[in-house]
PDB file of C-alpha atoms in Angstrom:
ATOM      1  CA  UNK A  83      75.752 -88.937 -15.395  1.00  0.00           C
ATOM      2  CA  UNK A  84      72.401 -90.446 -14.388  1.00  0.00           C
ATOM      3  CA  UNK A  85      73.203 -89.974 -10.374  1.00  0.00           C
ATOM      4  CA  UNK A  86      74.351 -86.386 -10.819  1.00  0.00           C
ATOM      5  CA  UNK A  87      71.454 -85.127 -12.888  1.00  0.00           C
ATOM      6  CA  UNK A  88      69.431 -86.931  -9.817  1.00  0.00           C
ATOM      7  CA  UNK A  89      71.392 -85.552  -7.913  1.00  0.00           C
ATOM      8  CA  UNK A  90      70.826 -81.922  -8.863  1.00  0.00           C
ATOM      9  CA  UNK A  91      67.284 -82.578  -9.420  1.00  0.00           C
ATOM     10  CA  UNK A  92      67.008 -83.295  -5.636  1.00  0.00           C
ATOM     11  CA  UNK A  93      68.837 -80.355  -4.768  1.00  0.00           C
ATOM     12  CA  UNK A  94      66.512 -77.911  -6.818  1.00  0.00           C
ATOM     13  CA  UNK A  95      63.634 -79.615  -5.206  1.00  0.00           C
ATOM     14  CA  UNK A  96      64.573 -79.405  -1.732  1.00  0.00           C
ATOM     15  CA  UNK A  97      65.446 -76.018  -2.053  1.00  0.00           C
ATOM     16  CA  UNK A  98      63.244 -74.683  -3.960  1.00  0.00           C
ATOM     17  CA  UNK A  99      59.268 -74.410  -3.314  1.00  0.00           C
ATOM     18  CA  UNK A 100      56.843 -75.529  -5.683  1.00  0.00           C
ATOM     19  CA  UNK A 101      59.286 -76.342  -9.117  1.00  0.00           C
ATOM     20  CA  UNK A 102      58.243 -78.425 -11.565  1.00  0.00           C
ATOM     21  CA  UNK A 103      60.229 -81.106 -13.758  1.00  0.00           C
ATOM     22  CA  UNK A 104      59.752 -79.620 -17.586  1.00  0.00           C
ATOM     23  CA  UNK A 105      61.405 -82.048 -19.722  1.00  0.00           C
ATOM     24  CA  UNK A 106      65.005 -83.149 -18.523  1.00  0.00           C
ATOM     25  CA  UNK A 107      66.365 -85.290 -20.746  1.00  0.00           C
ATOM     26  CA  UNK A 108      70.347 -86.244 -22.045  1.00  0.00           C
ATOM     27  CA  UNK A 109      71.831 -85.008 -19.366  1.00  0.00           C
ATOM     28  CA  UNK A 110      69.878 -81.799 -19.279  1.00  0.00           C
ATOM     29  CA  UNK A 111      67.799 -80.585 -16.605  1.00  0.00           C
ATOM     30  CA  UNK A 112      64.721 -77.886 -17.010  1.00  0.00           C
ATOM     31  CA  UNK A 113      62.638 -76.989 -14.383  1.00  0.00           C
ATOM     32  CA  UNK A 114      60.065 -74.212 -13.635  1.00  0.00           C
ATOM     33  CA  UNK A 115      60.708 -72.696 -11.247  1.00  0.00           C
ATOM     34  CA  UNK A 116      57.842 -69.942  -9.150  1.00  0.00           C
ATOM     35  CA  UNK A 117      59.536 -66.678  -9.538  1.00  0.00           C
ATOM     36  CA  UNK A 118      58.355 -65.751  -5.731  1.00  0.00           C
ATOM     37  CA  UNK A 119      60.209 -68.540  -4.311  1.00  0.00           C
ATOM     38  CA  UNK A 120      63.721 -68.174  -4.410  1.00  0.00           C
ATOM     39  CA  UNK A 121      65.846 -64.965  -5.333  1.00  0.00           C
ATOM     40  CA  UNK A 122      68.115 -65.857  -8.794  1.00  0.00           C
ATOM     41  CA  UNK A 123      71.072 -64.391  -6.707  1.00  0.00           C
ATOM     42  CA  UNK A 124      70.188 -67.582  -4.210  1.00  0.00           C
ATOM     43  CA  UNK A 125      69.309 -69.893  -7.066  1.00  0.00           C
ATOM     44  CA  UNK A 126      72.904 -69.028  -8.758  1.00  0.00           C
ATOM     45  CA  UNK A 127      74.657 -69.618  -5.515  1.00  0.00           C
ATOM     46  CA  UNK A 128      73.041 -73.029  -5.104  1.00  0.00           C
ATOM     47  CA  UNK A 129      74.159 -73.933  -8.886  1.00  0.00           C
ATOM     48  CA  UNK A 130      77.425 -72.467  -8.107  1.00  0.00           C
ATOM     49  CA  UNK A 131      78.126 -74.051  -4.365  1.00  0.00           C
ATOM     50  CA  UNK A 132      77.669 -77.424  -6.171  1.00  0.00           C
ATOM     51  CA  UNK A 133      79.332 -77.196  -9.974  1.00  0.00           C
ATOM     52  CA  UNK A 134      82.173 -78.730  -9.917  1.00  0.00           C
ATOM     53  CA  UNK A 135      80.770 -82.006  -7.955  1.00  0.00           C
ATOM     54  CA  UNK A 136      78.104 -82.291 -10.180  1.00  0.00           C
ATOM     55  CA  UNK A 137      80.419 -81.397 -13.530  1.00  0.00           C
ATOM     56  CA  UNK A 138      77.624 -78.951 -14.201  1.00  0.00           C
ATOM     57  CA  UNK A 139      79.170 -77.318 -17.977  1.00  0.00           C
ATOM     58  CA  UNK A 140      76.647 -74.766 -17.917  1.00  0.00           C
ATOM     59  CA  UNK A 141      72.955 -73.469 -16.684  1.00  0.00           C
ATOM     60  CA  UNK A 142      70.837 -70.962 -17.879  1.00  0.00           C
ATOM     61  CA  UNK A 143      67.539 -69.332 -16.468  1.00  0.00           C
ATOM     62  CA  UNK A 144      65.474 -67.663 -18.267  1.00  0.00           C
ATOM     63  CA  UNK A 145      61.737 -66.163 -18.221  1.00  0.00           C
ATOM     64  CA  UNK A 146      58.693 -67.744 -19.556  1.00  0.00           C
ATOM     65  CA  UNK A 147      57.932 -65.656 -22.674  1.00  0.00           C
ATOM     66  CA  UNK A 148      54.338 -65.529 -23.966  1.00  0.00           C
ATOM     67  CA  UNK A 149      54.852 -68.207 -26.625  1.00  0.00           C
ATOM     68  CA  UNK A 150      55.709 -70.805 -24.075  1.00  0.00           C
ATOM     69  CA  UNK A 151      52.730 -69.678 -21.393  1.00  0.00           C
ATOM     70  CA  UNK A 152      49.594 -71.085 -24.373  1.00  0.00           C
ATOM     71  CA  UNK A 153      52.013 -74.011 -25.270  1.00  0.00           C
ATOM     72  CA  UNK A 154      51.824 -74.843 -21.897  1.00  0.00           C
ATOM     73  CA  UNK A 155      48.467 -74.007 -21.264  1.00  0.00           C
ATOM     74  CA  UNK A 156      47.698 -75.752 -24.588  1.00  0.00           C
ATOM     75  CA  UNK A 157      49.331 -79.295 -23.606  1.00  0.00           C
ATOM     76  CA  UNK A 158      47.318 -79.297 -20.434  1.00  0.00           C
ATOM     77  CA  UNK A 159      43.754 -79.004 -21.665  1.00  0.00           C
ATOM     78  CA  UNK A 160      41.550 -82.222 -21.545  1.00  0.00           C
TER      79      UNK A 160
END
């Protein structure tokens, strides 16, 4: 499990400008990802091209909503 969550990890990086690690954990992987970067239609290809080598069960992508922009914001203040 470990390689193949690495795996995809790598895979999201390399293809994809400026994401961000938020919180993977068990097996789960979450980036951010910069909206201006890479088309979802390209970003579901990618997922797709590779799910059945990485066992992927399922992926979602979703927008930031408000709620999740102060957290954010929040945890980063010094």
């Amino acid at each position: 499990l470990h390689d193949r969550v690495e795996c995809l990890k790598d895979i999201i990086k390399d293809n994809v400008k400026g994401c961000q690690d938020d919180g993977s954990f068990d097996g789960r992987v979450r980036y951010e990802l910069p909206q201006d970067e890479i088309k979802l239609s390209e970003f579901f290809n990618l997922l797709e091209a590779r799910r059945e080598e990485l066992k992927i069960k399922d992926y979602t992508v979703s927008q930031t909503t408000l709620e999740q922009v102060f957290i954010h914001f929040a945890q980063h203040q010094h």
